[in-house]
CSV table of C-alpha atoms in Angstrom, one decimal:
chain,number,residue,atom,x,y,z
A,1,UNK,CA,57.8,170.4,14.9
A,2,UNK,CA,59.1,167.3,16.6
A,3,UNK,CA,58.3,163.8,15.4
A,4,UNK,CA,56.7,161.4,17.9
A,5,UNK,CA,59.2,159.4,19.9
A,6,UNK,CA,58.6,155.7,20.7
A,7,UNK,CA,57.8,155.2,24.4
A,8,UNK,CA,56.8,158.8,25.0
A,9,UNK,CA,54.3,159.0,27.8
A,10,UNK,CA,51.0,160.8,27.6
A,11,UNK,CA,50.1,163.9,29.7
A,12,UNK,CA,46.4,163.3,30.5
A,13,UNK,CA,45.6,165.6,33.4
A,14,UNK,CA,42.7,166.1,35.9
A,15,UNK,CA,41.5,169.4,37.3
A,16,UNK,CA,43.6,168.9,40.4
A,17,UNK,CA,46.7,168.3,38.2
A,18,UNK,CA,46.1,171.5,36.3
A,19,UNK,CA,46.9,173.6,39.4
A,20,UNK,CA,49.8,171.6,40.7
A,21,UNK,CA,53.1,173.5,40.1
A,22,UNK,CA,55.1,170.3,40.4
A,23,UNK,CA,53.2,168.9,37.3
A,24,UNK,CA,52.5,171.8,35.1
A,25,UNK,CA,54.1,175.2,34.1
A,26,UNK,CA,52.9,178.4,35.6
A,27,UNK,CA,51.2,179.5,32.4
A,28,UNK,CA,49.1,176.3,32.4
A,29,UNK,CA,47.9,177.0,35.9
A,30,UNK,CA,47.0,180.6,34.9
A,31,UNK,CA,45.2,179.6,31.8
A,32,UNK,CA,43.3,176.7,33.4
A,33,UNK,CA,42.1,179.0,36.2
A,34,UNK,CA,40.7,181.4,33.6
A,35,UNK,CA,39.1,178.5,31.7
A,36,UNK,CA,37.5,177.3,35.0
A,37,UNK,CA,36.1,180.7,35.8
A,38,UNK,CA,34.6,181.1,32.3
A,39,UNK,CA,33.0,177.7,32.0
A,40,UNK,CA,31.5,177.7,35.5
A,41,UNK,CA,29.9,181.1,35.1
A,42,UNK,CA,26.2,180.4,35.8
A,43,UNK,CA,25.3,182.0,32.4
A,44,UNK,CA,27.9,180.0,30.4
A,45,UNK,CA,26.0,178.7,27.4
A,46,UNK,CA,27.2,175.1,27.4
A,47,UNK,CA,25.5,173.1,30.1
A,48,UNK,CA,27.6,170.0,29.3
A,49,UNK,CA,30.9,171.8,29.6
A,50,UNK,CA,29.8,173.5,32.8
A,51,UNK,CA,28.6,170.2,34.4
A,52,UNK,CA,31.7,168.3,33.3
A,53,UNK,CA,34.0,170.9,34.8
A,54,UNK,CA,32.1,171.0,38.1
A,55,UNK,CA,32.0,167.2,38.4
A,56,UNK,CA,35.6,166.7,37.5
A,57,UNK,CA,34.7,164.7,34.4
A,58,UNK,CA,36.8,166.8,32.0
A,59,UNK,CA,40.4,166.0,31.2
A,60,UNK,CA,43.2,168.3,30.0
A,61,UNK,CA,46.6,168.5,28.5
A,62,UNK,CA,49.0,171.1,27.2
A,63,UNK,CA,51.7,171.6,24.5
A,64,UNK,CA,54.4,174.1,24.0
A,65,UNK,CA,55.2,175.5,20.6
A,66,UNK,CA,58.2,173.2,20.4
A,67,UNK,CA,57.0,170.0,22.0
A,68,UNK,CA,54.0,168.1,20.8
A,69,UNK,CA,55.4,164.6,21.0
A,70,UNK,CA,53.3,163.4,23.9
A,71,UNK,CA,50.0,164.2,22.1
A,72,UNK,CA,49.4,160.8,20.4
A,73,UNK,CA,49.8,158.9,23.7
A,74,UNK,CA,47.8,161.5,25.6
A,75,UNK,CA,44.9,161.1,23.2
A,76,UNK,CA,45.1,157.3,23.4
A,77,UNK,CA,45.0,157.5,27.2
A,78,UNK,CA,41.9,159.7,26.9
A,79,UNK,CA,40.2,157.2,24.6
A,80,UNK,CA,40.9,154.5,27.2
A,81,UNK,CA,38.6,156.2,29.6
A,82,UNK,CA,35.6,155.0,27.7
A,83,UNK,CA,35.0,151.4,28.9
A,84,UNK,CA,32.2,149.8,26.8
A,85,UNK,CA,31.3,147.7,29.8
A,86,UNK,CA,30.6,150.7,32.1
A,87,UNK,CA,28.0,153.5,32.0
A,88,UNK,CA,28.9,156.3,29.6
A,89,UNK,CA,30.6,159.3,31.2
A,90,UNK,CA,30.6,162.3,28.8
A,91,UNK,CA,34.3,163.1,29.2
A,92,UNK,CA,35.8,165.9,27.1
A,93,UNK,CA,39.5,166.7,26.6
A,94,UNK,CA,40.8,170.3,26.5
A,95,UNK,CA,44.2,170.9,25.1
A,96,UNK,CA,45.9,174.2,26.0
A,97,UNK,CA,48.6,175.6,23.7
A,98,UNK,CA,51.4,177.8,25.0
A,99,UNK,CA,50.2,181.4,24.6
A,100,UNK,CA,51.8,183.6,21.9
A,101,UNK,CA,54.0,186.5,23.1
A,102,UNK,CA,51.6,188.8,21.3
A,103,UNK,CA,48.0,187.9,20.4
A,104,UNK,CA,47.6,186.7,16.8
A,105,UNK,CA,44.8,186.7,14.3
A,106,UNK,CA,41.9,184.2,13.8
A,107,UNK,CA,43.6,182.8,10.6
A,108,UNK,CA,46.9,182.2,12.6
A,109,UNK,CA,45.1,180.3,15.3
A,110,UNK,CA,42.9,178.4,12.8
A,111,UNK,CA,46.0,177.2,10.9
A,112,UNK,CA,47.7,176.2,14.2
A,113,UNK,CA,44.6,174.2,15.1
A,114,UNK,CA,44.6,172.3,11.8
A,115,UNK,CA,48.4,171.7,12.0
A,116,UNK,CA,47.8,170.0,15.4
A,117,UNK,CA,45.1,167.7,13.9
A,118,UNK,CA,47.3,166.9,10.9
A,119,UNK,CA,50.2,166.1,13.2
A,120,UNK,CA,48.0,163.7,15.2
A,121,UNK,CA,46.9,162.1,11.9
A,122,UNK,CA,50.5,161.6,10.8
A,123,UNK,CA,51.3,159.8,14.0
A,124,UNK,CA,48.2,157.7,14.0
A,125,UNK,CA,49.1,154.0,13.9
A,126,UNK,CA,45.5,152.7,13.8
A,127,UNK,CA,43.1,152.4,10.8
A,128,UNK,CA,40.6,155.2,10.2
A,129,UNK,CA,37.1,154.1,11.5
A,130,UNK,CA,35.4,152.2,8.6
A,131,UNK,CA,32.1,153.9,9.2
A,132,UNK,CA,33.5,157.4,8.7
A,133,UNK,CA,34.5,158.8,5.3
A,134,UNK,CA,38.1,160.0,4.9
A,135,UNK,CA,37.1,163.0,2.8
A,136,UNK,CA,36.2,166.1,4.8
A,137,UNK,CA,33.9,167.2,1.9
A,138,UNK,CA,31.6,164.3,2.8
A,139,UNK,CA,28.8,165.3,5.2
A,140,UNK,CA,29.6,162.3,7.5
A,141,UNK,CA,33.3,163.0,7.9
A,142,UNK,CA,34.7,163.5,11.4
A,143,UNK,CA,38.3,163.9,12.6
A,144,UNK,CA,39.4,160.5,14.0
A,145,UNK,CA,42.4,159.3,15.9
A,146,UNK,CA,43.3,155.8,17.1
A,147,UNK,CA,40.0,154.6,15.8
A,148,UNK,CA,37.9,157.2,17.7
A,149,UNK,CA,35.9,159.7,15.8
A,150,UNK,CA,35.7,163.2,17.4
A,151,UNK,CA,34.1,166.6,17.2
A,152,UNK,CA,37.0,169.0,17.7
A,153,UNK,CA,36.5,172.8,18.2
A,154,UNK,CA,38.9,175.6,18.5
A,155,UNK,CA,38.9,178.5,21.0
A,156,UNK,CA,41.3,181.5,20.8
A,157,UNK,CA,41.9,184.9,22.3
A,158,UNK,CA,41.4,186.5,18.9
A,159,UNK,CA,37.6,186.0,19.2
A,160,UNK,CA,36.2,189.4,20.1
A,161,UNK,CA,32.6,189.0,19.1
A,162,UNK,CA,32.0,185.3,19.6
A,163,UNK,CA,33.0,185.4,23.2
A,164,UNK,CA,32.1,181.8,23.9
A,165,UNK,CA,35.1,180.9,21.8
A,166,UNK,CA,37.5,182.9,23.9
A,167,UNK,CA,38.8,180.9,26.9
A,168,UNK,CA,41.9,182.9,27.7
A,169,UNK,CA,45.3,183.6,26.2
A,170,UNK,CA,45.8,180.1,24.9
A,171,UNK,CA,44.6,178.5,21.8
A,172,UNK,CA,42.4,175.7,23.3
A,173,UNK,CA,41.2,172.6,21.4
A,174,UNK,CA,38.2,170.8,22.7
A,175,UNK,CA,38.0,167.1,21.8
A,176,UNK,CA,34.6,165.5,22.2
A,177,UNK,CA,34.3,161.8,21.1
A,178,UNK,CA,31.3,161.3,19.0
A,179,UNK,CA,30.2,158.6,21.4
A,180,UNK,CA,29.3,161.2,24.1
A,181,UNK,CA,26.5,162.5,21.9
A,182,UNK,CA,24.7,159.2,22.0
A,183,UNK,CA,21.0,160.1,22.7
A,184,UNK,CA,21.7,163.7,21.8
A,185,UNK,CA,22.0,163.3,18.0
A,186,UNK,CA,20.8,166.2,15.9
A,187,UNK,CA,18.0,164.0,14.5
A,188,UNK,CA,16.7,163.0,18.0
A,189,UNK,CA,14.0,165.1,19.8
A,190,UNK,CA,16.1,165.4,23.0
A,191,UNK,CA,19.2,166.3,21.0
A,192,UNK,CA,17.4,169.0,19.0
A,193,UNK,CA,15.9,170.6,22.1
A,194,UNK,CA,19.3,170.6,24.0
A,195,UNK,CA,21.1,172.0,21.0
A,196,UNK,CA,18.6,174.8,20.5
A,197,UNK,CA,18.7,175.8,24.2
A,198,UNK,CA,22.5,176.0,24.1
A,199,UNK,CA,22.4,178.0,20.9
A,200,UNK,CA,20.0,180.5,22.3
A,201,UNK,CA,22.4,181.0,25.2
A,202,UNK,CA,25.3,181.3,22.9
A,203,UNK,CA,23.6,184.0,20.9
A,204,UNK,CA,22.9,185.9,24.1
A,205,UNK,CA,26.6,185.7,25.2
A,206,UNK,CA,27.9,186.5,21.7
A,207,UNK,CA,25.2,189.0,20.8
A,208,UNK,CA,25.5,187.6,17.3
A,209,UNK,CA,23.2,185.3,15.4
A,210,UNK,CA,24.2,181.6,15.0
A,211,UNK,CA,27.2,181.2,12.7
A,212,UNK,CA,25.9,180.0,9.2
A,213,UNK,CA,28.2,177.0,9.3
A,214,UNK,CA,26.7,175.7,12.5
A,215,UNK,CA,24.4,172.7,12.0
A,216,UNK,CA,24.2,169.1,13.2
A,217,UNK,CA,26.2,166.1,12.3
A,218,UNK,CA,24.6,164.1,9.5
A,219,UNK,CA,23.0,167.1,7.8
A,220,UNK,CA,23.7,166.4,4.0
A,221,UNK,CA,24.0,170.2,3.3
A,222,UNK,CA,26.5,170.6,6.1
A,223,UNK,CA,30.3,170.1,6.3
A,224,UNK,CA,31.4,169.1,9.8
A,225,UNK,CA,34.9,170.5,9.4
A,226,UNK,CA,33.5,174.1,9.0
A,227,UNK,CA,32.2,173.9,12.6
A,228,UNK,CA,35.6,173.1,14.0
A,229,UNK,CA,37.0,176.7,13.8
A,230,UNK,CA,34.3,179.2,12.9
A,231,UNK,CA,34.9,182.8,12.1
A,232,UNK,CA,34.5,185.8,14.5
A,233,UNK,CA,31.6,187.0,12.3
A,234,UNK,CA,28.6,185.7,10.4
A,235,UNK,CA,30.3,184.9,7.1
A,236,UNK,CA,30.3,181.3,5.7
A,237,UNK,CA,33.7,179.6,5.6
A,238,UNK,CA,34.8,179.1,2.0
A,239,UNK,CA,37.4,176.9,0.4
A,240,UNK,CA,38.7,173.4,1.1
A,241,UNK,CA,39.3,171.8,4.4
A,242,UNK,CA,43.0,172.2,5.5
A,243,UNK,CA,43.0,168.5,6.7
A,244,UNK,CA,44.4,165.9,4.4
A,245,UNK,CA,43.9,162.2,4.9
A,246,UNK,CA,46.9,159.9,4.3
A,247,UNK,CA,50.4,159.8,5.7
């Protein structure tokens, strides 16, 4: 893994960029086209993802197995999209990882996912948000970078049952700033209704009941990190969070 280099530029991309061979490798174009086809399917469970993709509000980036060094600046550039003086646009960021030569297991992709978040944390030069605990075992914890708390979720080709988490041959990380959930919190009526509608559609796609670790942020009995990379089954995730706060 390469350490971050001072002055490295970010690679924050739009949907137009993701199909431009002068800007991205062929595998990125291929995986993005698959992603687009999946999330714009009229039966795709996540309304917000579908709408964001169609409107061009989503942002993207990619890493190879040997080069992650642009990631800190890319995420900072993404954070800068949220102007507090302008109306909120619910931007999400999807990070595509170079596909493996041969498909790997869920544990492999899960560890890769957490390695990326740990790498970002190690390169973070800003304080952790004071309103968010640093211990993942606290029910109000959320991964944060450059002062911005996120909900991050992993998608991988190893998902065979939970098909909503299979977006192609790449490991794909979805970064959603917690601010985009304003008005959609788990404790609000609108948030609860939207969440239940999406989950009904997810169960229909996956043909599996809701994963036992799925809940809403702020639930005292819930650990947010367990939602980040769920299993391809209905078994609760055991053990400690792989993320460790501190350089």
